[in-house]
N, CA, C and O atoms as a MOPAC input file, in Angstrom:
PM7 MOZYME 1SCF
protein

 N      1.15700 1    -1.56700 1     0.30800 1
 C     -0.44900 1    -0.71300 1     0.03200 1
 C      1.75000 1     1.08600 1     0.25500 1
 O      2.90300 1     1.28500 1     0.63700 1
 N      0.50000 1     1.60400 1    -0.42100 1
 C      1.65800 1     3.34100 1    -1.18700 1
 C      1.67600 1     4.59600 1    -0.06200 1
 O      1.18700 1     5.10500 1     0.94600 1
 N      1.81500 1     4.60200 1    -0.21200 1
 C      1.51000 1     6.08000 1     1.20000 1
 C      1.01000 1     6.91900 1     1.35200 1
 O      0.81600 1     7.50500 1     2.41700 1
 N      0.40000 1     7.40200 1    -0.54100 1
 C     -0.88400 1     8.32700 1    -0.51700 1
 C     -2.37400 1     7.36800 1    -0.12100 1
 O     -3.20800 1     8.04200 1     0.48300 1
 N     -2.80000 1     5.83300 1    -0.40500 1
 C     -3.91700 1     5.17800 1    -0.30000 1
 C     -3.47800 1     4.65000 1     1.67900 1
 O     -4.36500 1     4.05900 1     2.29500 1
 N     -2.56500 1     4.85500 1     2.16500 1
 C     -2.82100 1     4.56500 1     3.43000 1
 C     -3.19400 1     5.38400 1     4.78700 1
 O     -3.44100 1     5.18000 1     5.97500 1
 N     -3.02200 1     6.92100 1     3.41400 1
 C     -3.50100 1     8.35100 1     4.00200 1
 C     -5.09900 1     8.06200 1     4.06100 1
 O     -5.90400 1     7.83300 1     4.96400 1
 N     -5.16200 1     8.19700 1     2.51700 1
 C     -6.34100 1     8.21200 1     2.00600 1
 C     -7.51000 1     7.95000 1     2.68400 1
 O     -8.49000 1     8.68300 1     2.81200 1
 N     -7.21000 1     6.19100 1     3.35400 1
 C     -8.16000 1     5.07200 1     3.68200 1
 C     -7.97700 1     5.29400 1     6.06300 1
 O     -8.45500 1     4.62100 1     6.97600 1
 N     -6.94200 1     6.72500 1     6.04500 1
 C     -6.94400 1     7.84500 1     7.34800 1
 C     -8.07700 1     8.02700 1     7.65600 1
 O     -8.71500 1     7.76200 1     8.67500 1
 N     -8.49900 1     8.83800 1     6.06000 1
 C     -8.41200 1    10.21400 1     5.90900 1
 C    -10.57400 1     9.17700 1     6.43900 1
 O    -11.36900 1     9.33500 1     7.36500 1
 N    -10.54700 1     8.26500 1     5.17700 1
 C    -11.99200 1     7.93900 1     5.25000 1
 C    -12.30600 1     7.65600 1     6.56200 1
 O    -13.26800 1     8.11400 1     7.17700 1
 N    -11.51300 1     6.92900 1     6.95700 1
 C    -12.42900 1     6.49400 1     9.19900 1
 C    -12.21700 1     6.55100 1     9.95300 1
 O    -12.41800 1     5.84600 1    10.94100 1
 N    -11.23800 1     8.27700 1     9.62000 1
 C    -11.49700 1     9.29600 1    10.25100 1
 C    -12.64900 1    10.27600 1    10.61000 1
 O    -12.72800 1    10.92100 1    11.65500 1
 N    -14.10300 1    10.28900 1     8.89600 1
 C    -15.03700 1    10.67900 1     8.34200 1
 C    -16.00300 1     9.71100 1     9.43600 1
 O    -16.73000 1    10.01900 1    10.38000 1
 N    -15.74100 1     8.80100 1     9.00200 1
 C    -17.25900 1     7.52900 1    10.13200 1
 C    -16.56300 1     8.07900 1    11.48600 1
 O    -16.53900 1     7.16300 1    12.30800 1
 N    -16.15300 1     8.92500 1    11.84800 1
 C    -15.47300 1     8.55900 1    13.12100 1
 C    -15.84100 1     9.97100 1    13.48200 1
 O    -15.98700 1    10.15600 1    14.69000 1
 N    -16.04600 1    11.14100 1    12.59300 1
 C    -16.52900 1    12.23100 1    12.90700 1
 C    -18.09300 1    13.07200 1    12.28100 1
 O    -18.80800 1    12.53800 1    11.43300 1
 N    -18.46500 1    14.76300 1    13.04500 1
 C    -19.38500 1    14.84000 1    12.33000 1
 C    -19.14200 1    15.16500 1    10.90700 1
 O    -19.22900 1    14.63800 1     9.79800 1
 N    -18.69700 1    16.60100 1    11.61900 1
 C    -17.40000 1    17.28200 1    10.73000 1
 C    -16.45300 1    17.31700 1     9.40300 1
 O    -16.47800 1    16.13500 1     9.06100 1
 N    -15.78700 1    17.87600 1     8.63900 1
 C    -15.24800 1    17.19300 1     7.81100 1
 C    -13.15600 1    17.78200 1     8.15300 1
 O    -12.03400 1    17.30900 1     7.96700 1
 N    -14.05200 1    19.55400 1     8.95200 1
 C    -12.59100 1    19.34700 1     9.71300 1
 C    -12.11900 1    18.40000 1    11.18300 1
 O    -11.17900 1    17.60900 1    11.26400 1
 N    -12.51100 1    18.55200 1    11.61100 1
 C    -12.97500 1    17.46000 1    13.29600 1
 C    -12.07300 1    15.78100 1    12.65500 1
 O    -11.43600 1    14.97500 1    13.33400 1
 N    -12.32000 1    15.75600 1    11.39400 1
 C    -11.39200 1    14.28000 1    10.28700 1
 C    -10.45300 1    14.55700 1    10.10100 1
 O     -9.50300 1    13.78500 1     9.97100 1
 N    -10.41100 1    16.32000 1     9.99400 1
 C     -8.98900 1    16.21100 1     9.93300 1
 C     -8.16700 1    16.04600 1    11.05300 1
 O     -7.52800 1    15.00700 1    11.21800 1
 N     -8.13200 1    16.90800 1    11.77000 1
 C     -7.90000 1    16.69200 1    12.65100 1
 C     -7.32200 1    16.16900 1    13.40100 1
 O     -6.33000 1    16.50900 1    14.04400 1
 N     -8.14500 1    14.90300 1    13.37500 1
 C     -8.59100 1    13.87100 1    14.59100 1
 C     -6.99400 1    12.48600 1    13.62700 1
 O     -6.18800 1    11.74800 1    14.19400 1
 N     -7.24100 1    12.76700 1    11.92700 1
 C     -6.26400 1    11.89000 1    11.46300 1
 C     -4.88600 1    12.52200 1    11.97900 1
 O     -3.85800 1    11.89500 1    12.23500 1
 N     -5.09200 1    13.90000 1    12.07600 1
 C     -3.54300 1    14.55500 1    12.52300 1
 C     -2.95500 1    14.59900 1    13.71800 1
 O     -1.78700 1    14.61100 1    14.10700 1
 N     -4.45000 1    14.63000 1    14.43300 1
 C     -3.92300 1    13.72800 1    16.54700 1
 C     -2.97700 1    12.15700 1    15.79100 1
 O     -1.84000 1    11.69500 1    15.70100 1
 N     -4.13400 1    11.91100 1    15.47000 1
 C     -3.61900 1    10.70200 1    15.39000 1
 C     -2.27000 1     9.88300 1    14.74000 1
 O     -1.92800 1     8.76600 1    15.12900 1
 N     -1.68600 1    10.53100 1    13.84700 1
 C     -0.83600 1    10.70000 1    13.29600 1
 C      1.00100 1    11.36700 1    13.78900 1
 O      2.15600 1    11.04800 1    13.50600 1
 N      0.16900 1    12.65400 1    14.83900 1
 C      1.26200 1    12.89100 1    15.53500 1
 C      1.87500 1    12.13300 1    16.70900 1
 O      2.92800 1    11.90100 1    17.30300 1
 N      0.50800 1    11.88300 1    16.67400 1
 C      1.09700 1    10.13300 1    18.24400 1
 C      2.09600 1     9.56800 1    17.14400 1
 O      3.28500 1     9.76400 1    16.89300 1
 N      1.32500 1     8.96600 1    16.72800 1
 C      1.49400 1     7.86900 1    15.93500 1
 C      4.21500 1     8.19500 1    15.97500 1
 O      5.13200 1     7.42900 1    16.27000 1
 N      4.14300 1    10.35500 1    15.27600 1
 C      5.07800 1     9.55300 1    15.13100 1
 C      6.15900 1     9.52800 1    17.05600 1
 O      7.23000 1     9.01300 1    17.37900 1
 N      5.19100 1    10.30800 1    17.78000 1
 C      5.84800 1    10.67300 1    19.01900 1
 C      5.86300 1     8.85800 1    19.32700 1
 O      6.85100 1     8.63300 1    20.02500 1
 N      5.47800 1     8.20400 1    19.17700 1
 C      5.58700 1     6.91400 1    19.69900 1
 C      6.32600 1     6.43800 1    18.80300 1
 O      6.63300 1     5.36400 1    19.32100 1
 N      7.04100 1     6.48000 1    17.42700 1
 C      8.08800 1     5.97300 1    16.38000 1
 C      6.92900 1     4.59700 1    15.56700 1
 O      7.32100 1     3.43500 1    15.45600 1
 N      6.23500 1     4.82700 1    15.33000 1
 C      5.98700 1     3.98800 1    15.08600 1
 C      5.12200 1     4.97700 1    12.90900 1
 O      4.33300 1     5.84500 1    12.53800 1
 N      6.11200 1     3.91000 1    12.30500 1
 C      6.10700 1     3.91800 1    11.51600 1
 C      4.92400 1     3.06600 1     9.97600 1
 O      4.45400 1     1.93000 1     9.90400 1
 N      4.82400 1     4.27800 1     8.97600 1
 C      3.05700 1     4.59000 1     8.41900 1
 C      3.88100 1     2.79500 1     7.96400 1
 O      3.67300 1     2.03300 1     8.90900 1
 N      4.59400 1     2.16900 1     6.93700 1
 C      4.91800 1     1.18700 1     6.92100 1
 C      4.36600 1     0.28000 1     7.55200 1
 O      3.28200 1    -0.20700 1     7.23100 1
 N      5.13300 1    -0.10100 1     8.65500 1
 C      4.34700 1    -0.89700 1     9.31500 1
 C      3.13500 1    -1.94000 1     8.92100 1
 O      2.06400 1    -1.72400 1     8.35400 1
 N      3.70800 1    -3.14500 1     9.43300 1
 C      2.56800 1    -4.05200 1     8.92300 1
 C      1.17400 1    -3.75700 1     9.85100 1
 O      0.03500 1    -3.97700 1     9.44100 1
 N      1.43500 1    -3.33400 1    10.88600 1
 C     -0.28900 1    -3.77800 1    12.52800 1
 C     -0.16900 1    -2.40000 1    12.16000 1
 O     -0.49800 1    -1.87100 1    13.22200 1
 N      0.05800 1    -1.54800 1    11.44000 1
 C     -0.29000 1     0.65100 1    11.81200 1
 C     -0.82900 1     0.77700 1    11.67000 1
 O     -1.36000 1     1.73600 1    12.22900 1
 N     -1.98400 1    -0.43800 1    10.12100 1
 C     -3.00200 1     0.56900 1     9.90600 1
 C     -4.57800 1     0.20700 1    11.34400 1
 O     -5.42200 1     0.98400 1    11.78900 1
 N     -4.28100 1    -1.53100 1    11.67900 1
 C     -4.59300 1    -2.29400 1    12.74000 1
 C     -4.90300 1    -1.11000 1    13.50300 1
 O     -6.04000 1    -0.68600 1    13.70600 1
 N     -3.66000 1    -0.52500 1    13.97500 1
 C     -3.21600 1     0.23900 1    15.62400 1
 C     -4.01300 1     2.24700 1    15.13100 1
 O     -4.45600 1     3.23900 1    15.71100 1
 N     -3.69000 1     1.69400 1    13.56600 1
 C     -4.24000 1     3.47300 1    13.33100 1
 C     -5.62600 1     4.11700 1    13.73200 1
 O     -6.04300 1     5.10700 1    14.33300 1
 N     -6.15900 1     2.88900 1    12.99600 1
 C     -7.15400 1     2.97200 1    12.96300 1
 C     -8.30700 1     3.06700 1    14.83900 1
 O     -9.17400 1     3.85400 1    15.21700 1
 N     -7.80700 1     2.11100 1    15.34400 1
 C     -7.95600 1     2.20600 1    16.99300 1
 C     -8.27600 1     3.29600 1    17.87900 1
 O     -9.12100 1     3.83800 1    18.59100 1
 N     -6.72100 1     3.29900 1    17.26500 1
 C     -6.69700 1     5.22300 1    18.05100 1
 C     -7.30400 1     5.85900 1    17.21600 1
 O     -7.86100 1     6.58100 1    18.04300 1
 N     -7.79800 1     6.32900 1    15.98300 1
 C     -8.79800 1     6.97100 1    16.01300 1
 C    -10.01400 1     7.39100 1    16.92300 1
 O    -10.27400 1     8.43300 1    17.52400 1
 N    -10.83700 1     5.85000 1    16.76000 1
 C    -10.93300 1     5.36900 1    16.74000 1
 C    -12.02900 1     5.20500 1    18.79900 1
 O    -13.11300 1     5.13800 1    19.37800 1
 N    -10.84800 1     5.23200 1    18.89600 1
 C    -10.99900 1     6.09700 1    20.33500 1
 C    -10.28600 1     7.50400 1    21.05300 1
 O    -10.39700 1     7.69000 1    22.26400 1
 N     -9.72500 1     8.23100 1    20.38100 1
 C     -9.77800 1     9.42600 1    20.57900 1
 C    -10.41800 1    10.37900 1    19.57200 1
 O    -10.08000 1    11.49600 1    19.18100 1
 N    -11.84200 1     9.28500 1    19.16400 1
 C    -12.90600 1     9.99400 1    18.28900 1
 C    -13.65600 1    10.73600 1    19.61800 1
 O    -14.03500 1    11.86000 1    19.94400 1
 N    -13.61700 1     9.34300 1    20.17400 1
 C    -14.43600 1     9.26600 1    21.69700 1
 C    -14.45600 1     9.54000 1    22.42300 1
 O    -15.42300 1     9.63900 1    23.17900 1
 N    -12.87400 1     9.94300 1    22.65600 1
 C    -12.39900 1    11.04200 1    23.99300 1
 C    -12.67900 1    12.79600 1    23.63400 1
 O    -12.63600 1    13.72900 1    24.43700 1
 N    -12.90800 1    12.82900 1    22.47200 1
 C    -13.67900 1    14.15900 1    21.21300 1
 C    -15.00900 1    14.22500 1    22.03800 1
 O    -15.02800 1    15.00800 1    22.98800 1
 N    -15.98400 1    13.57000 1    21.79900 1
 C    -17.07500 1    13.86400 1    21.88500 1
 C    -17.66200 1    13.04500 1    23.40600 1
 O    -18.88100 1    12.99100 1    23.57200 1
 N    -16.61100 1    12.36000 1    24.59300 1
 C    -17.02100 1    12.88800 1    25.50700 1
 C    -16.69800 1    14.37800 1    26.33400 1
 O    -17.45500 1    14.93800 1    27.12800 1
 N    -14.94600 1    14.95800 1    25.76300 1
 C    -15.48200 1    15.96700 1    26.30300 1
 C    -15.69800 1    16.36300 1    26.30500 1
 O    -15.58700 1    16.98000 1    27.36500 1
 N    -16.62200 1    17.10700 1    25.08100 1
 C    -17.66100 1    18.18100 1    23.94700 1
 C    -18.94200 1    17.75300 1    24.86300 1
 O    -19.83500 1    18.55900 1    25.12400 1
 N    -18.94300 1    16.27900 1    25.36800 1
 C    -20.51400 1    16.05200 1    26.17000 1
 C    -20.70100 1    16.89600 1    27.44200 1
 O    -21.74200 1    17.39400 1    27.87000 1
 N    -19.31500 1    16.94900 1    28.00600 1
 C    -19.01500 1    17.15200 1    29.33100 1
 C    -18.31800 1    18.99300 1    29.55100 1
 O    -17.38100 1    19.22200 1    30.31700 1
 N    -18.83100 1    19.81000 1    28.93300 1
 C    -18.42700 1    20.40700 1    28.29800 1
 C    -19.66500 1    21.13000 1    28.37800 1
 O    -19.99900 1    22.01000 1    29.17100 1
 N    -20.47700 1    20.45200 1    27.13100 1
 C    -21.42700 1    21.59400 1    27.01300 1
 C    -22.47700 1    21.34600 1    28.58200 1
 O    -23.01100 1    22.35200 1    29.04900 1
 N    -22.66900 1    20.12200 1    29.21200 1
 C    -22.91600 1    19.81300 1    30.00400 1
 C    -22.65800 1    21.08700 1    31.55100 1
 O    -23.48200 1    21.47800 1    32.37800 1
 N    -20.78200 1    21.49700 1    31.34800 1
 C    -20.65000 1    22.58300 1    31.97500 1
 C    -21.35100 1    23.86800 1    32.08300 1
 O    -22.11900 1    24.42200 1    32.87000 1
 N    -20.48400 1    24.23100 1    30.41600 1
 C    -21.12200 1    24.97500 1    30.02300 1
 C    -22.78100 1    26.20600 1    30.94800 1
 O    -23.39300 1    27.02900 1    30.26600 1
 N    -23.57100 1    23.70000 1    30.34200 1
 C    -25.20400 1    24.34600 1    30.67800 1
 C    -24.92800 1    25.26700 1    31.95500 1
 O    -25.43100 1    26.39000 1    31.95800 1
 N    -24.25700 1    24.90500 1    32.89300 1
 C    -25.00400 1    24.25000 1    34.41900 1
 C    -23.90900 1    26.47400 1    34.42800 1
 O    -24.19900 1    27.53800 1    34.97700 1
 N    -22.98900 1    26.11800 1    33.69400 1
 C    -22.67400 1    27.71200 1    34.68200 1
 C    -22.98400 1    28.77900 1    33.81800 1
 O    -22.12000 1    29.64500 1    33.67700 1
 N    -24.20400 1    28.90100 1    33.12600 1
 C    -25.41600 1    29.51400 1    32.71500 1
 C    -26.37500 1    29.53400 1    33.54400 1
 O    -27.19900 1    29.39700 1    32.64000 1
 N    -26.98200 1    29.57900 1    34.41400 1
 C    -27.46400 1    28.71600 1    35.47800 1
 C    -27.60500 1    29.43200 1    36.76000 1
 O    -26.84100 1    28.98900 1    37.61700 1
 N    -28.51900 1    30.61800 1    37.23100 1
 C    -27.88900 1    31.01000 1    38.26800 1
 C    -27.63900 1    30.21900 1    39.55500 1
 O    -27.64900 1    28.99200 1    39.65300 1
 N    -27.47600 1    30.86700 1    40.26100 1
 C    -27.57800 1    30.06300 1    41.64900 1
 C    -28.51100 1    30.05300 1    42.38700 1
 O    -29.49700 1    29.76500 1    41.70900 1
 N    -28.86400 1    30.25000 1    43.72800 1
 C    -29.30300 1    30.64400 1    44.55600 1
 C    -27.74100 1    31.57200 1    45.95700 1
 O    -26.82500 1    31.34600 1    46.74800 1
 N    -28.08800 1    32.00600 1    45.67100 1
 C    -26.98000 1    32.35300 1    47.56800 1
 C    -27.93300 1    31.79900 1    48.38900 1
 O    -29.12100 1    32.09400 1    48.51500 1
 N    -27.10800 1    30.75700 1    49.06200 1
 C    -27.91600 1    30.44400 1    50.57100 1
 C    -28.24300 1    31.31400 1    51.36900 1
 O    -29.31800 1    31.40000 1    51.96200 1
 N    -26.96200 1    32.29600 1    51.45700 1
 C    -27.22000 1    33.44300 1    52.95200 1
 C    -27.33000 1    34.77700 1    51.88000 1
 O    -27.30100 1    34.81800 1    50.65000 1
 N    -27.46800 1    35.84100 1    52.90700 1
 C    -27.23800 1    37.49000 1    51.89300 1
 C    -26.55000 1    37.15100 1    51.92900 1
 O    -26.34600 1    36.03100 1    52.39600 1
 N    -25.29900 1    38.28500 1    51.21100 1
 C    -24.13000 1    39.01200 1    51.48400 1
 C    -24.00400 1    39.94900 1    51.92900 1
 O    -24.48900 1    41.04800 1    51.66400 1
 N    -22.87700 1    39.40000 1    53.16300 1
 C    -23.39000 1    40.74200 1    54.40200 1
 C    -22.62600 1    41.99100 1    52.69000 1
 O    -21.76300 1    42.12000 1    51.82200 1
 N    -23.77700 1    42.50200 1    53.28100 1
 C    -22.69300 1    44.64100 1    53.27500 1
 C    -21.81400 1    45.36700 1    54.33500 1
 O    -22.52500 1    45.78200 1    55.25000 1
 N    -20.85100 1    45.57500 1    54.45800 1
 C    -19.93400 1    46.68300 1    55.33200 1
 C    -20.09600 1    48.25400 1    54.68200 1
 O    -20.03600 1    48.60500 1    53.50400 1
 N    -20.24700 1    48.78600 1    55.49900 1
 C    -20.05000 1    50.15900 1    55.87300 1
 C    -19.18600 1    50.82900 1    54.72400 1
 O    -18.35500 1    50.07100 1    54.22400 1
 N    -19.23900 1    52.12000 1    54.21900 1
 C    -18.67000 1    52.71200 1    53.16900 1
 C    -17.72800 1    53.64500 1    55.46000 1
 O    -16.57500 1    53.21800 1    55.52100 1
 N    -17.83600 1    53.94400 1    55.90800 1
 C    -16.87400 1    54.22100 1    57.05000 1
 C    -17.22400 1    53.05600 1    57.70700 1
 O    -17.38400 1    53.58000 1    58.80900 1
 N    -17.43100 1    52.06700 1    57.86900 1
 C    -16.79800 1    50.71200 1    58.70100 1
 C    -15.65100 1    50.38300 1    58.01800 1
 O    -14.72900 1    50.13700 1    58.79500 1
 N    -15.26600 1    50.25400 1    56.47100 1
 C    -14.31700 1    50.03900 1    55.32200 1
 C    -13.19200 1    50.75600 1    55.38800 1
 O    -12.16500 1    50.27000 1    54.91500 1
 N    -13.17600 1    52.27000 1    56.09100 1
 C    -12.80700 1    52.74800 1    56.24000 1
 C    -11.76000 1    53.28200 1    56.81800 1
 O    -10.81700 1    53.98900 1    56.46100 1
 N    -12.30000 1    52.56100 1    58.25200 1
 C    -11.89200 1    52.46100 1    59.16400 1
 C    -10.82600 1    51.03700 1    59.42800 1
 O    -10.19100 1    50.91200 1    60.47400 1
 N    -10.76900 1    50.05100 1    58.32700 1
 C     -9.95300 1    48.93200 1    58.39100 1
 C     -8.93500 1    49.13200 1    58.05400 1
 O     -8.64200 1    49.86000 1    57.10500 1
 N     -8.12600 1    48.49400 1    58.80000 1
 C     -5.75600 1    48.80200 1    57.97100 1
 C     -6.62600 1    47.53500 1    56.66800 1
 O     -7.41800 1    46.59700 1    56.57100 1
 N     -5.48500 1    48.67400 1    55.72800 1
 C     -5.47100 1    47.76500 1    54.66200 1
 C     -6.02000 1    46.77000 1    54.28700 1
 O     -7.04200 1    46.54200 1    53.64000 1
 N     -5.34800 1    46.25100 1    54.69100 1
 C     -4.82900 1    44.14500 1    53.90100 1
 C     -7.09000 1    43.98100 1    54.80700 1
 O     -8.04300 1    43.29800 1    54.43100 1
 N     -6.97400 1    44.79300 1    55.75100 1
 C     -8.25400 1    43.85500 1    55.76700 1
 C     -9.50500 1    45.00100 1    55.34000 1
 O    -10.61700 1    44.96000 1    55.86500 1
 N     -9.32300 1    45.47000 1    54.86000 1
 C     -9.72000 1    46.34800 1    54.05500 1
 C    -10.23200 1    45.75800 1    52.93400 1
 O    -11.28300 1    46.17700 1    52.45000 1
 N     -9.60300 1    44.79500 1    52.43000 1
 C     -9.20400 1    44.52700 1    50.43900 1
 C    -10.31900 1    43.12000 1    50.72600 1
 O    -11.10200 1    42.76500 1    49.84600 1
 N    -10.23900 1    42.44600 1    52.02500 1
 C    -10.58500 1    41.32800 1    52.02600 1
 C    -12.57900 1    41.59700 1    52.48500 1
 O    -13.49800 1    40.81000 1    52.25800 1
 N    -12.64100 1    42.90400 1    53.12500 1
 C    -13.41300 1    43.53100 1    53.30800 1
 C    -14.49900 1    43.35200 1    52.08500 1
 O    -15.69100 1    43.07300 1    52.21500 1
 N    -13.74900 1    43.59400 1    50.81800 1
 C    -14.29500 1    44.64900 1    49.64500 1
 C    -14.26800 1    43.27800 1    49.28400 1
 O    -13.14700 1    43.26600 1    48.77500 1
 N    -14.70300 1    42.05500 1    49.16900 1
 C    -13.79800 1    41.55500 1    48.41100 1
 C    -15.39900 1    40.53000 1    49.25800 1
 O    -16.01200 1    39.71800 1    48.56500 1
 N    -15.78300 1    40.78100 1    50.66300 1
 C    -17.01900 1    39.52100 1    50.76100 1
 C    -18.29600 1    40.54500 1    50.59300 1
 O    -19.47900 1    40.21700 1    50.68900 1
 N    -17.82000 1    41.76800 1    50.34100 1
 C    -19.04800 1    43.31700 1    49.63600 1
 C    -18.76100 1    42.02800 1    48.23600 1
 O    -19.37000 1    40.97600 1    48.42700 1
 N    -18.25900 1    42.06700 1    47.47100 1
 C    -18.91900 1    41.35100 1    46.01700 1
 C    -19.16200 1    40.61000 1    46.39500 1
 O    -19.84200 1    40.21800 1    45.44600 1
 N    -19.33000 1    39.27600 1    47.63700 1
 C    -20.46300 1    38.49700 1    46.73300 1
 C    -18.78600 1    37.23500 1    47.68400 1
 O    -18.85300 1    36.43400 1    48.61600 1
 N    -17.98600 1    37.53300 1    47.11500 1
 C    -16.38100 1    35.71500 1    47.51500 1
 C    -16.96300 1    35.26800 1    48.79400 1
 O    -17.62000 1    35.81700 1    49.67800 1
 N    -16.55900 1    34.23900 1    48.61800 1
 C    -17.13900 1    33.26900 1    49.64800 1
 C    -15.17300 1    33.10500 1    50.55600 1
 O    -14.04600 1    33.39200 1    50.15200 1
 N    -15.64500 1    32.58700 1    51.68900 1
 C    -13.99800 1    31.86000 1    51.77700 1
 C    -13.03200 1    31.32600 1    50.90700 1
 O    -11.91600 1    31.81600 1    50.73900 1
 N    -13.54500 1    30.13900 1    50.25800 1
 C    -12.40100 1    29.62900 1    49.24900 1
 C    -11.89200 1    30.14400 1    48.23800 1
 O    -10.84500 1    29.73800 1    47.73300 1
 N    -12.88200 1    31.55100 1    47.62000 1
 C    -13.19200 1    32.57600 1    46.75500 1
 C    -11.86200 1    33.29000 1    47.22100 1
 O    -11.10300 1    34.07500 1    46.65200 1
 N    -11.86900 1    32.94000 1    47.98600 1
 C    -10.85900 1    34.50500 1    48.12100 1
 C     -9.51400 1    33.72000 1    49.30000 1
 O     -8.93500 1    34.55300 1    49.99700 1
 N     -9.24400 1    32.81100 1    49.41400 1
 C     -7.71900 1    32.18100 1    49.63300 1
 C     -7.09400 1    31.82800 1    49.59400 1
 O     -6.22900 1    32.00800 1    50.45200 1

């Protein structure tokens, strides 16, 4: 099999595991870079089987990551109710504090909790 035939076969395999053409190109490129990093030659007899499996596994990984990202982004967009009202310090009280404590009090006024401030 020539190099062009191997690449065409890999491109066809990547197209089966991807919905969009440019994603298929990215899949193929990622797997070829992985092959170079692992020292696999395109002319090896077991390369095609390995590459097809790597394309399939990488496509699944990308799909899982995209699904998790969509769920995370959707959850980020939904407002959550604050369990306690945010304490508000008066300007007079803030001006009486030392600079380091004033910064912490201003962060509390912004609604940050203990973990976010630290």
